[in-house]
Amino acid sequence: MDRDICYLKGVGSARAKAFSKLGIRTAEDLLYFFPRGYEDRSVTKNIDDCEAEETVCLSITVSSAVHETRIRKNMAVYTMTISDETGSMNAVWYNNRFVKNVFSPGAEFVLYGKIERARGKLQIVNPIYEKAGEAKYTGKIVPVYPLTGGLLQKNVQSIISEALKSIGEIPEYLPEKLREEYKIPDINFSMKNIHFPDSLESYSRARKRFVFDELLTLQLALFSQKDVISKNDGIVFKDISGGNLLKNNIPYKLTGAQKRAMTEIISDLKSGKQMNRLLQGDVGSGKTIVAAMTIFLSHRNGYQSVLMAPTEILAQQHCESLNEIFKGLGINVVLLTGGLCAADKRFAYEQISNGLADVVVGTHAIIEEKAVFFKLGLVIADEQHRFGVSQRARLCAKGVNPHMLIMSATPIPRTLALILYGDLDISVIDELPPGRKPVQTFAVGENMRRRVYAFLEKNIKEGHQGYVVCPLIEETETLDLSNATQLAATLREKFPKISIGLMHGKMKPGEKEQVMEDFSRGSIKILVSTTVIEVGVNVPNANVMIIENAERFGLSQLHQLRGRVGRGADQAYCILFAHGSGEVTKKRMETMCASNDGFYISEQDLKLRGPGDFFGTRQHGLPDMKIANLFKDGDLLKMAQDAAKKICINELLQKNDEYSALKKRVDRIIEKAEILN
Ligand code: ADP
Ligand code: MG
């Protein structure tokens, strides 16, 4: 299996090079290079039953010679008549003079190609052809591989077929018991049928095997940190009363979704097991108050809590919110960020270790690094994108199995959440607080720019603020993108009386914070920035967001950005400048304009990504999926997860020899996957 592919028949140095571009070097790589689809050439159709636009297999007799027609200088059409018992039609090839030498009247062939309508009549266009009885590429289900330049389907098919033959028996790595339990076919059947299925039924069994295989291995890799899986004993929070005390400080009623999340959290806190919960909720859904209530319970039970934010600005904002919510309750909220001066830091550390700090709010980094807690009972992480398993484990070590709550504002489809957080319980806040006006979103072209700027100016004159966001600029692609610096200069020229701030990734943290603070206070009216503002800043007075080159952003990211406006009482607007006229771009922009629901948008995002795009796993730090479709394979994922949990709990990878081959594969994933480090 680990032999270089150049030992295979049909692979010369040119093809080997083309394969290596696809990441294929060994025979094993080649076998795990799965088709992206299949053409069912197994059933032949009657000519009479053909319909326009379908792709069919025909078993025919040639009934005329091939006629050549020159339609212009570089274009010749080759036409012949074909027939079967039910009727006749034309077969047509463009610029393929070879066909003249292939066909003669009376010969029997199998054709496979697309039926099109021309001048009212059906014809088969550019079909592939094989002599009847010698079928290698027709009369069966044929794989279609995700190829790039330099390789032809036909060649790859025969090279893979060759590889299967020369390798012979492939060693099985999924233990028989496991396969029996989950009705998973063995590796040899599966490998043959994923490439060259005998029938659609065999194909779907083979696919089931590899999807299960892939998800199981990934899941085992994610579970590889042992104590993540088996739930630790946890602190019992006995006193869960006192909600009334806090209620007086909250000027609104909780939404149904917030209440539900709180009920789920409380049941964890009482259970005697460590809470490991993900709180998912769209931007603005009100996660902070849920966090605050949980912190409050921790305090009532005599424990310290920590709330971690991805940036200093967010930590500061959380600190302010908590102080507001806890006003008059005698809870000491301590801020700990890299920006504090040495003396303040020392003072903070002191309060944390002697227990005077009831709640510590800070950035991930600094808390992980140095803080020593007196009696830590609750860790809350406000997560930006992802939060690795090992990172969680390090935090747990700061207390004795403190309860963990991870807040995520990146709505992701349930299946992806299950993979990324397979070891967590999930609460979803799927309801926005009442009275929120959905942000009105428009996708526009360059021709609208003047009107868009006039609209921005009008809103600023009415006392509002606005964001203008540009994609991050890679050094290699400066020209065609609106560069934030340039754009700020243009806007300053255009609106000399309006104060315009600029923020980009290359600025020092201190500078960024200054700009952000000025914007927050209102002394900056328009903030031009790269995506650095994505993180959950809260400036309710900003009601216009303009996004340049919106086609460059993922939908979830656009949604995240849009969440920066619409936080106040007034109607907010998001304007997307989108370039390019591709169908997908159009659909993506339509989705943004039509919906304000982050979960819906993230599902559409997955749907709209083409097959080669691996369903957005990369952005979450997961390895590429070769075959599993996180959008569709929810059931198999559950099975794989179930299997993985059993394997982990019984430590089968470590203790059972039958699992050693599987363990090797898991270890290989661990080496490669970024999320596991
Ligand atoms: P996020 O989930 O993005 O962290 P926040 O917790 O910042 O959202 O809440 C967004 C805004 O909604 C805050 O100003 C908060 O005070 C307000 N809010 C939260 N819950 C409710 C509610 N049930 N009713 C009304 N307003 C609420
Ligand atoms: Mg938040």
XYZ file of C-alpha atoms and ligand atoms in Angstrom:
705
model
C 0.000 0.000 0.000
C 2.798 2.460 0.649
C 4.554 1.803 -2.652
C 5.051 4.785 -4.883
C 2.412 5.003 -7.594
C 4.998 5.145 -10.338
C 5.320 1.379 -10.006
C 1.786 1.062 -11.285
C 1.066 0.344 -14.926
C 0.050 3.506 -16.719
C 1.804 5.928 -14.374
C 4.724 7.663 -15.988
C 6.539 10.692 -14.641
C 4.056 13.181 -16.114
C 1.070 11.478 -14.569
C 2.900 10.920 -11.295
C 3.431 14.666 -11.166
C -0.228 15.380 -11.884
C -1.218 12.921 -9.170
C 1.124 14.494 -6.671
C -0.672 17.793 -7.208
C -3.727 16.003 -5.898
C -1.760 14.815 -2.889
C -1.446 11.297 -4.239
C 1.920 9.639 -3.899
C 1.392 6.073 -2.752
C -0.903 3.286 -3.851
C -2.827 3.849 -0.644
C -3.341 7.535 -1.446
C -4.643 6.448 -4.790
C -7.133 3.980 -3.360
C -8.401 6.589 -0.920
C -8.844 9.042 -3.745
C -12.574 8.557 -3.936
C -14.809 9.411 -6.876
C -16.779 12.609 -6.607
C -19.651 10.999 -8.445
C -20.640 8.202 -10.756
C -22.137 7.840 -14.159
C -24.655 5.094 -14.310
C -23.850 3.546 -17.648
C -25.167 0.218 -16.458
C -28.600 0.527 -17.971
C -29.008 1.073 -21.684
C -31.944 3.086 -22.876
C -34.060 2.745 -25.957
C -33.630 5.531 -28.472
C -37.358 6.074 -28.401
C -37.354 6.709 -24.628
C -34.636 9.348 -24.656
C -35.358 12.840 -23.471
C -33.472 16.079 -24.016
C -30.765 16.970 -21.473
C -30.415 13.466 -20.051
C -27.208 11.490 -20.261
C -27.749 7.974 -21.469
C -26.198 4.748 -22.575
C -27.415 3.485 -25.960
C -26.853 0.106 -27.554
C -26.991 0.828 -31.265
C -26.290 -0.177 -34.811
C -24.549 2.323 -37.043
C -26.881 3.051 -39.947
C -24.974 5.580 -42.055
C -21.475 6.671 -42.827
C -19.965 9.572 -40.865
C -20.544 12.911 -42.621
C -18.151 15.755 -42.111
C -19.461 19.323 -42.237
C -17.211 22.349 -41.855
C -19.162 25.069 -40.151
C -16.313 27.511 -39.790
C -12.576 27.583 -39.955
C -11.799 25.702 -36.798
C -14.988 23.791 -36.419
C -16.028 20.568 -38.077
C -19.076 18.530 -37.183
C -19.190 14.779 -37.682
C -22.634 13.253 -37.927
C -23.950 9.755 -38.391
C -27.293 8.040 -38.005
C -27.716 5.366 -35.367
C -30.621 3.075 -34.663
C -31.970 0.398 -32.383
C -35.217 -1.590 -32.385
C -37.192 1.405 -31.197
C -36.017 4.183 -33.466
C -33.147 6.213 -34.803
C -31.378 9.498 -34.186
C -28.157 11.280 -35.043
C -24.919 10.977 -33.178
C -22.800 14.130 -33.380
C -19.183 14.900 -32.594
C -17.472 18.252 -32.750
C -13.900 18.449 -34.021
C -13.240 14.762 -33.624
C -12.032 13.539 -36.977
C -11.027 10.193 -35.503
C -14.616 9.030 -35.465
C -14.522 8.846 -39.253
C -12.266 5.825 -39.006
C -14.165 4.121 -36.213
C -17.657 3.614 -37.508
C -19.002 1.831 -40.538
C -22.630 1.049 -41.316
C -23.890 -2.134 -39.700
C -21.381 -2.106 -36.818
C -22.740 -2.438 -33.284
C -21.623 -0.032 -30.604
C -22.419 1.188 -27.131
C -22.570 4.986 -26.869
C -22.698 7.077 -23.747
C -23.420 10.776 -23.892
C -25.811 13.628 -23.506
C -29.043 13.942 -25.444
C -29.701 17.389 -26.850
C -32.388 18.854 -29.013
C -31.337 20.462 -32.297
C -33.794 21.826 -34.823
C -36.612 19.933 -33.129
C -34.858 16.588 -33.206
C -33.034 14.704 -30.478
C -29.405 13.751 -30.958
C -26.628 12.347 -28.837
C -23.674 14.727 -28.562
C -19.995 13.835 -28.248
C -20.717 10.376 -26.875
C -17.956 8.048 -25.792
C -18.131 4.819 -27.731
C -17.117 1.195 -27.400
C -17.650 -1.805 -29.631
C -20.541 -3.936 -28.407
C -19.232 -6.780 -26.265
C -15.909 -5.092 -25.501
C -17.302 -2.660 -22.997
C -14.734 -1.364 -20.525
C -16.200 2.038 -19.856
C -19.868 1.415 -20.570
C -22.487 -1.061 -19.370
C -21.492 -0.408 -15.786
C -21.407 2.254 -13.139
C -18.362 4.363 -13.850
C -16.560 6.535 -11.297
C -15.929 10.217 -11.890
C -12.899 11.548 -10.029
C -12.284 15.104 -8.866
C -9.449 15.683 -11.303
C -7.365 18.676 -12.134
C -5.313 19.283 -15.244
C -3.135 16.610 -16.761
C -5.296 13.622 -15.969
C -8.185 12.075 -17.831
C -11.036 10.199 -16.205
C -10.431 7.237 -18.454
C -6.782 6.937 -17.470
C -7.380 7.383 -13.787
C -10.081 4.754 -13.905
C -7.773 2.197 -15.416
C -4.853 3.107 -13.142
C -7.017 2.653 -10.067
C -8.369 -0.569 -11.434
C -4.771 -1.648 -11.967
C -3.862 -0.656 -8.399
C -6.718 -2.686 -6.974
C -5.528 -5.707 -8.932
C -1.869 -5.413 -8.068
C -2.437 -4.816 -4.378
C -4.762 -7.753 -4.057
C -5.949 -8.265 -0.513
C -6.083 -5.062 1.567
C -5.617 -5.609 5.309
C -8.719 -4.787 7.333
C -8.307 -2.263 10.131
C -11.814 -2.129 11.553
C -12.264 -5.019 14.005
C -14.822 -7.583 12.932
C -16.956 -7.199 16.047
C -17.262 -3.504 15.444
C -18.198 -4.041 11.826
C -20.805 -6.583 12.784
C -22.328 -4.325 15.369
C -22.706 -1.425 12.954
C -23.270 -3.496 9.808
C -20.186 -2.166 8.087
C -18.865 -4.124 5.082
C -15.238 -5.162 4.997
C -12.455 -3.163 3.416
C -11.997 -5.267 0.273
C -15.645 -5.247 -0.722
C -15.838 -1.567 0.111
C -12.711 -0.523 -1.742
C -13.745 -2.325 -4.903
C -17.269 -0.951 -4.789
C -16.434 2.616 -3.923
C -14.483 2.784 -7.169
C -16.316 0.320 -9.370
C -19.693 -0.430 -7.856
C -21.484 -3.565 -9.016
C -24.754 -1.859 -8.302
C -26.026 1.262 -6.618
C -26.777 -0.827 -3.585
C -23.170 -2.044 -3.338
C -22.024 1.515 -3.772
C -24.089 2.768 -0.899
C -22.818 -0.002 1.376
C -19.251 0.816 0.398
C -19.852 4.475 0.992
C -21.340 3.744 4.376
C -18.160 1.925 5.294
C -15.866 4.782 4.382
C -18.009 7.499 5.895
C -18.229 5.553 9.125
C -14.528 4.778 8.909
C -13.597 8.414 8.370
C -15.865 9.831 11.052
C -14.892 7.178 13.558
C -11.201 7.818 13.078
C -11.670 11.559 13.348
C -13.836 11.219 16.397
C -11.360 8.918 18.085
C -8.655 11.442 17.382
C -10.765 14.183 18.927
C -11.496 12.025 21.931
C -7.897 11.056 22.356
C -7.549 13.139 25.457
C -8.859 10.560 27.798
C -10.617 12.486 30.501
C -12.654 14.461 28.027
C -14.886 11.532 27.428
C -15.709 10.023 30.747
C -17.443 12.668 32.755
C -15.608 13.762 35.831
C -17.313 14.192 39.124
C -18.181 17.803 39.575
C -18.867 20.297 42.291
C -22.490 20.226 43.394
C -23.980 23.711 43.492
C -26.582 23.201 46.176
C -27.897 26.729 46.369
C -29.592 27.564 43.129
C -31.991 30.071 44.602
C -31.343 33.774 44.635
C -32.457 34.336 41.062
C -34.761 37.041 42.387
C -31.865 39.027 43.704
C -30.452 39.215 40.230
C -33.792 39.799 38.547
C -34.088 43.271 40.005
C -30.928 44.195 38.159
C -32.115 42.954 34.783
C -34.358 45.436 32.994
C -36.073 42.861 30.762
C -37.698 39.440 30.817
C -35.690 36.446 29.696
C -36.661 34.901 26.390
C -37.979 31.354 26.307
C -34.702 30.179 24.803
C -32.654 31.868 27.526
C -34.823 30.245 30.187
C -34.424 26.846 28.568
C -30.651 27.219 28.438
C -30.639 28.260 32.088
C -32.692 25.217 33.095
C -30.237 22.956 31.301
C -27.286 24.648 32.948
C -28.822 24.426 36.416
C -29.499 20.754 36.024
C -25.795 20.263 35.214
C -24.705 22.323 38.190
C -26.774 20.219 40.556
C -25.941 16.881 38.992
C -22.687 16.071 40.732
C -21.009 15.745 37.327
C -18.807 18.361 35.825
C -20.700 20.595 33.418
C -19.293 20.532 29.889
C -21.722 22.595 27.934
C -21.688 24.568 24.732
C -24.032 27.538 24.634
C -24.699 28.358 21.011
C -26.562 31.472 20.095
C -26.575 33.965 17.312
C -25.049 37.392 17.798
C -27.296 39.435 20.022
C -29.276 36.463 21.264
C -28.357 37.345 24.842
C -25.719 34.903 25.939
C -24.089 37.337 28.339
C -26.967 37.331 30.766
C -27.005 33.537 30.807
C -23.314 33.618 31.616
C -23.927 36.212 34.320
C -26.627 34.129 35.968
C -24.372 31.095 35.975
C -21.570 33.146 37.493
C -23.993 34.390 40.086
C -24.869 30.818 41.076
C -21.218 29.937 41.350
C -20.743 32.912 43.657
C -23.743 31.926 45.808
C -22.139 28.552 46.288
C -18.860 30.010 47.388
C -16.844 29.590 44.206
C -14.882 31.894 41.966
C -15.676 32.131 38.274
C -13.683 33.127 35.271
C -14.982 34.580 32.024
C -12.576 34.496 29.142
C -12.827 36.595 26.026
C -10.844 36.339 22.799
C -9.726 39.997 22.848
C -9.005 42.734 25.345
C -11.789 44.934 24.068
C -14.285 42.181 24.574
C -12.939 41.421 28.012
C -13.428 45.059 28.937
C -16.940 45.051 27.583
C -17.807 41.896 29.472
C -16.368 43.410 32.603
C -18.569 46.473 32.226
C -21.671 44.379 31.521
C -21.081 42.206 34.558
C -20.513 45.188 36.825
C -23.803 46.568 35.607
C -25.710 43.325 36.106
C -24.177 42.680 39.535
C -24.624 46.242 40.758
C -25.309 46.326 44.506
C -24.826 42.607 44.983
C -21.327 42.833 46.421
C -19.683 40.770 43.722
C -16.115 41.751 42.998
C -15.381 41.642 39.259
C -11.677 41.776 38.430
C -10.307 42.552 34.975
C -7.135 40.817 33.905
C -5.683 41.665 30.510
C -2.284 42.102 28.970
C -2.874 45.833 28.750
C -2.826 46.375 32.530
C 0.256 47.950 34.043
C 2.494 45.710 36.108
C 1.199 46.924 39.443
C -2.437 46.439 38.443
C -1.638 42.984 37.182
C 0.057 42.061 40.420
C -2.920 43.339 42.357
C -5.285 41.315 40.176
C -3.263 38.133 40.626
C -3.265 38.693 44.352
C -7.018 39.034 44.515
C -7.448 35.959 42.375
C -5.265 33.811 44.557
C -6.520 35.038 47.910
C -10.134 34.671 46.864
C -11.122 38.341 46.973
C -11.872 38.254 43.275
C -15.270 36.657 42.797
C -15.213 36.884 39.041
C -12.183 37.259 36.818
C -12.694 38.593 33.308
C -9.799 38.460 30.910
C -8.302 37.174 27.726
C -7.698 33.465 27.176
C -3.988 33.828 26.965
C -3.278 35.614 30.164
C -5.592 33.532 32.289
C -4.247 30.288 30.979
C -0.745 31.422 31.552
C -0.451 32.731 35.059
C -3.590 32.973 37.142
C -3.744 30.811 40.250
C -7.208 30.578 41.703
C -8.288 30.343 45.300
C -11.375 28.287 44.644
C -12.379 28.102 41.016
C -15.794 26.588 40.369
C -16.791 27.838 36.933
C -15.000 28.544 33.682
C -16.836 30.365 30.916
C -15.202 30.895 27.567
C -16.644 33.341 25.069
C -15.322 31.751 22.000
C -14.592 33.287 18.691
C -14.140 30.325 16.437
C -13.084 27.201 18.106
C -11.744 26.023 21.328
C -9.491 23.005 21.229
C -9.856 20.009 23.434
C -6.437 20.439 24.975
C -7.093 24.083 25.706
C -10.176 23.073 27.631
C -8.175 20.496 29.527
C -5.578 23.091 30.559
C -8.285 25.319 31.966
C -9.879 22.528 33.902
C -6.592 22.068 35.649
C -6.945 25.548 37.191
C -9.533 24.241 39.598
C -10.802 20.889 40.738
C -13.038 19.949 37.844
C -14.685 23.340 37.557
C -17.892 23.527 35.558
C -17.316 24.611 31.969
C -19.548 26.691 29.761
C -18.411 27.561 26.274
C -20.295 30.296 24.465
C -20.212 30.337 20.705
C -21.701 32.949 18.434
C -20.773 31.076 15.300
C -23.879 29.151 14.480
C -22.848 25.906 12.906
C -24.994 23.097 11.644
C -25.765 20.483 14.203
C -23.623 17.783 12.600
C -20.540 19.958 12.603
C -21.197 20.934 16.208
C -21.437 17.284 17.116
C -18.031 16.631 15.634
C -16.319 19.671 17.019
C -17.918 19.390 20.390
C -18.783 15.710 20.461
C -17.952 15.571 24.121
C -20.069 18.577 25.075
C -23.735 18.963 25.790
C -25.274 21.658 23.678
C -27.768 24.378 24.546
C -29.039 26.556 21.770
C -30.481 30.049 22.110
C -32.497 30.156 18.929
C -34.623 33.169 19.701
C -33.716 36.837 19.665
C -34.931 39.200 22.399
C -38.261 40.774 21.427
C -38.491 44.057 19.561
C -35.248 43.593 17.669
C -35.560 44.970 14.177
C -33.862 42.641 11.717
C -31.005 44.317 9.880
C -32.088 45.227 6.352
C -29.563 43.892 3.914
C -28.921 44.876 0.311
C -26.491 43.469 -2.199
C -25.430 46.105 -4.706
C -23.002 46.653 -7.538
C -20.458 49.372 -8.184
C -23.067 51.542 -9.936
C -24.744 52.137 -6.579
C -21.672 53.416 -4.802
C -22.640 57.117 -4.865
C -26.074 56.403 -3.517
C -24.675 54.137 -0.825
C -22.283 56.860 0.342
C -25.092 59.404 0.340
C -27.098 57.019 2.481
C -24.200 56.600 4.875
C -23.777 60.370 5.116
C -27.460 60.852 5.820
C -27.366 58.372 8.705
C -24.284 59.990 10.188
C -25.973 63.397 9.982
C -28.878 61.914 11.892
C -26.462 61.073 14.677
C -25.583 57.477 13.858
C -22.283 55.799 13.115
C -21.200 53.339 10.475
C -18.722 50.629 9.619
C -17.002 50.078 6.304
C -15.367 46.669 6.142
C -12.809 45.418 3.639
C -11.495 41.893 3.297
C -8.102 41.197 4.789
C -5.418 41.995 2.309
C -2.842 39.416 1.451
C 0.348 40.858 0.102
C -0.123 39.001 -3.156
C -3.509 40.404 -4.015
C -3.362 44.100 -3.489
C -4.560 45.497 -6.743
C -8.091 44.408 -7.271
C -9.254 44.697 -3.714
C -10.389 47.794 -1.980
C -7.597 48.396 0.385
C -8.707 49.663 3.773
C -6.095 52.407 3.877
C -6.984 53.652 0.438
C -10.654 53.498 1.131
C -10.272 55.504 4.319
C -8.358 58.147 2.359
C -11.074 58.293 -0.297
C -13.790 58.646 2.285
C -11.903 61.348 4.153
C -11.653 63.300 0.947
C -15.315 62.821 0.240
C -16.537 63.649 3.740
C -14.034 66.181 5.097
C -16.321 67.117 7.959
C -16.896 63.607 9.235
C -14.271 61.954 11.427
C -13.168 58.689 9.944
C -11.122 56.066 11.765
C -9.033 53.281 10.314
C -8.282 49.947 11.851
C -6.414 47.029 10.333
C -4.613 43.894 11.385
C -1.125 45.366 11.027
C -1.713 47.960 13.746
C -0.374 47.466 17.248
C -2.918 46.241 19.806
C -2.762 49.538 21.674
C -3.491 51.547 18.527
C -6.414 49.330 17.653
C -7.856 49.722 21.074
C -7.571 53.482 20.878
C -9.468 53.570 17.585
C -12.072 51.195 18.925
C -12.517 53.295 22.014
C -12.910 56.470 19.974
C -15.505 54.762 17.864
C -17.239 53.447 20.931
C -17.374 56.936 22.470
C -18.646 58.381 19.223
C -15.756 60.653 18.374
C -15.124 58.538 15.303
C -18.206 58.395 13.099
C -17.127 56.038 10.339
C -14.847 53.142 11.101
C -13.052 51.706 8.093
C -11.551 48.391 8.964
C -10.478 44.977 7.880
C -12.221 42.069 9.507
C -10.598 42.765 12.843
C -13.890 44.125 14.115
C -15.540 40.787 13.621
C -15.105 40.039 17.259
C -18.160 40.892 19.345
C -17.789 44.610 19.898
C -20.896 46.458 20.918
C -21.567 49.960 19.631
C -25.370 50.270 19.606
C -25.268 53.671 17.926
C -23.784 52.239 14.730
C -26.556 51.408 12.314
C -24.928 51.134 8.892
C -22.468 48.513 7.791
C -20.962 48.555 4.333
C -19.009 45.499 3.289
C -16.611 45.710 0.361
C -15.911 42.660 -1.790
C -18.582 40.786 0.061
C -18.098 37.846 -2.306
C -14.779 37.208 -0.605
C -16.323 36.431 2.741
C -17.942 33.275 3.943
C -21.626 33.653 4.654
C -21.202 32.927 8.317
C -18.546 35.576 8.480
C -20.774 38.101 6.736
C -23.483 37.275 9.191
C -21.075 37.704 12.052
C -20.013 41.089 10.728
C -23.577 42.182 10.177
C -24.237 41.379 13.821
C -22.188 44.483 14.724
C -25.137 46.646 13.713
C -28.742 46.398 14.762
C -27.832 46.433 18.422
C -29.699 49.633 19.173
C -33.339 50.595 18.933
C -33.102 52.056 15.424
C -33.382 50.314 12.098
C -29.992 49.086 10.908
C -28.716 48.438 7.388
C -26.097 46.227 5.858
C -24.926 46.940 2.330
C -22.917 44.356 0.481
C -20.788 45.402 -2.462
C -20.508 42.198 -4.423
C -18.539 41.707 -7.603
C -18.697 38.936 -10.127
C -21.800 37.490 -11.612
C -21.401 33.815 -10.746
C -24.491 31.852 -9.843
C -23.058 30.944 -6.447
C -22.169 34.526 -5.575
C -25.674 35.536 -6.525
C -27.231 32.839 -4.372
C -24.971 33.686 -1.468
C -25.894 37.349 -1.574
C -29.561 36.444 -1.889
C -29.270 34.300 1.200
C -27.766 37.197 3.124
C -30.495 39.581 2.015
C -33.270 37.124 2.753
C -32.316 35.856 6.182
C -31.124 37.062 9.559
C -30.966 33.589 11.023
C -27.382 32.492 11.602
C -28.190 28.794 11.712
C -30.064 28.940 8.446
C -27.261 30.937 6.870
C -24.563 28.537 7.972
C -26.501 25.614 6.527
C -26.932 27.437 3.230
C -23.234 28.198 3.321
C -22.402 24.519 3.559
C -24.882 23.734 0.810
C -23.489 26.344 -1.549
C -19.884 25.354 -1.172
C -18.908 23.190 -4.081
C -17.878 19.593 -3.564
C -14.142 20.310 -3.515
C -14.651 22.714 -0.657
C -14.845 20.077 2.014
C -17.864 21.544 3.648
C -16.071 24.278 5.437
C -14.318 21.977 7.826
C -11.002 23.649 7.277
C -12.159 26.894 8.751
C -12.929 25.002 11.928
C -9.502 23.407 12.040
C -10.685 19.959 11.105
C -8.864 17.858 8.575
C -10.425 17.617 5.139
C -13.176 15.094 4.760
C -12.524 12.659 1.954
C -15.989 11.259 1.767
C -18.172 12.150 4.715
C -20.623 14.930 4.045
C -21.255 16.710 7.293
C -24.403 18.087 5.857
C -25.993 14.764 5.039
C -24.343 12.103 7.091
C -25.833 12.941 10.460
C -26.996 9.388 11.114
C -23.659 7.822 10.346
C -22.013 10.464 12.478
C -24.141 9.433 15.421
C -23.176 5.819 14.856
C -19.508 6.644 14.602
C -19.715 8.767 17.705
C -21.455 6.033 19.591
C -18.756 3.578 18.535
C -15.976 6.037 19.384
C -17.339 6.608 22.862
C -17.477 2.898 23.586
C -13.980 2.405 22.263
C -12.653 5.246 24.427
C -14.415 4.286 27.591
C -13.120 0.732 27.336
C -9.698 1.970 26.226
C -9.788 -0.510 23.383
C -7.211 1.322 21.279
C -4.688 0.952 24.055
C -5.614 -2.433 25.398
C -6.976 -4.559 22.604
C -4.723 -5.869 19.836
C -7.572 -6.088 17.392
C -7.639 -2.300 17.493
C -3.962 -1.677 16.846
C -4.395 -1.125 13.101
C -7.162 1.364 13.763
C -5.031 3.061 16.398
C -2.321 3.649 13.803
C -4.798 5.426 11.593
C -6.058 7.531 14.476
C -2.500 8.511 15.371
C -1.918 9.618 11.822
C -4.885 11.986 12.016
C -3.727 13.361 15.324
C -0.393 14.190 13.756
C -2.029 16.098 10.954
C -5.055 17.832 12.420
C -4.534 21.342 13.595
C -7.458 21.328 15.981
C -5.907 18.650 18.122
C -2.858 20.663 19.010
P -24.654 37.916 22.573
O -25.415 36.630 22.578
O -24.275 38.334 21.206
O -23.505 37.901 23.526
P -25.631 39.908 24.364
O -25.634 39.056 25.558
O -24.550 40.890 24.204
O -25.702 39.002 23.062
O -27.039 40.614 24.265
C -27.312 41.557 23.299
C -28.217 42.633 23.844
O -29.504 42.111 24.120
C -27.723 43.226 25.138
O -27.825 44.608 25.038
C -28.659 42.667 26.185
O -28.831 43.569 27.241
C -29.938 42.481 25.421
N -30.790 41.376 25.926
C -30.375 40.140 26.292
N -31.423 39.365 26.665
C -32.530 40.135 26.496
C -33.935 39.901 26.704
N -34.392 38.739 27.134
N -34.777 40.905 26.429
C -34.308 42.089 25.966
N -33.023 42.381 25.765
C -32.124 41.415 26.022
Mg -21.470 38.199 23.387
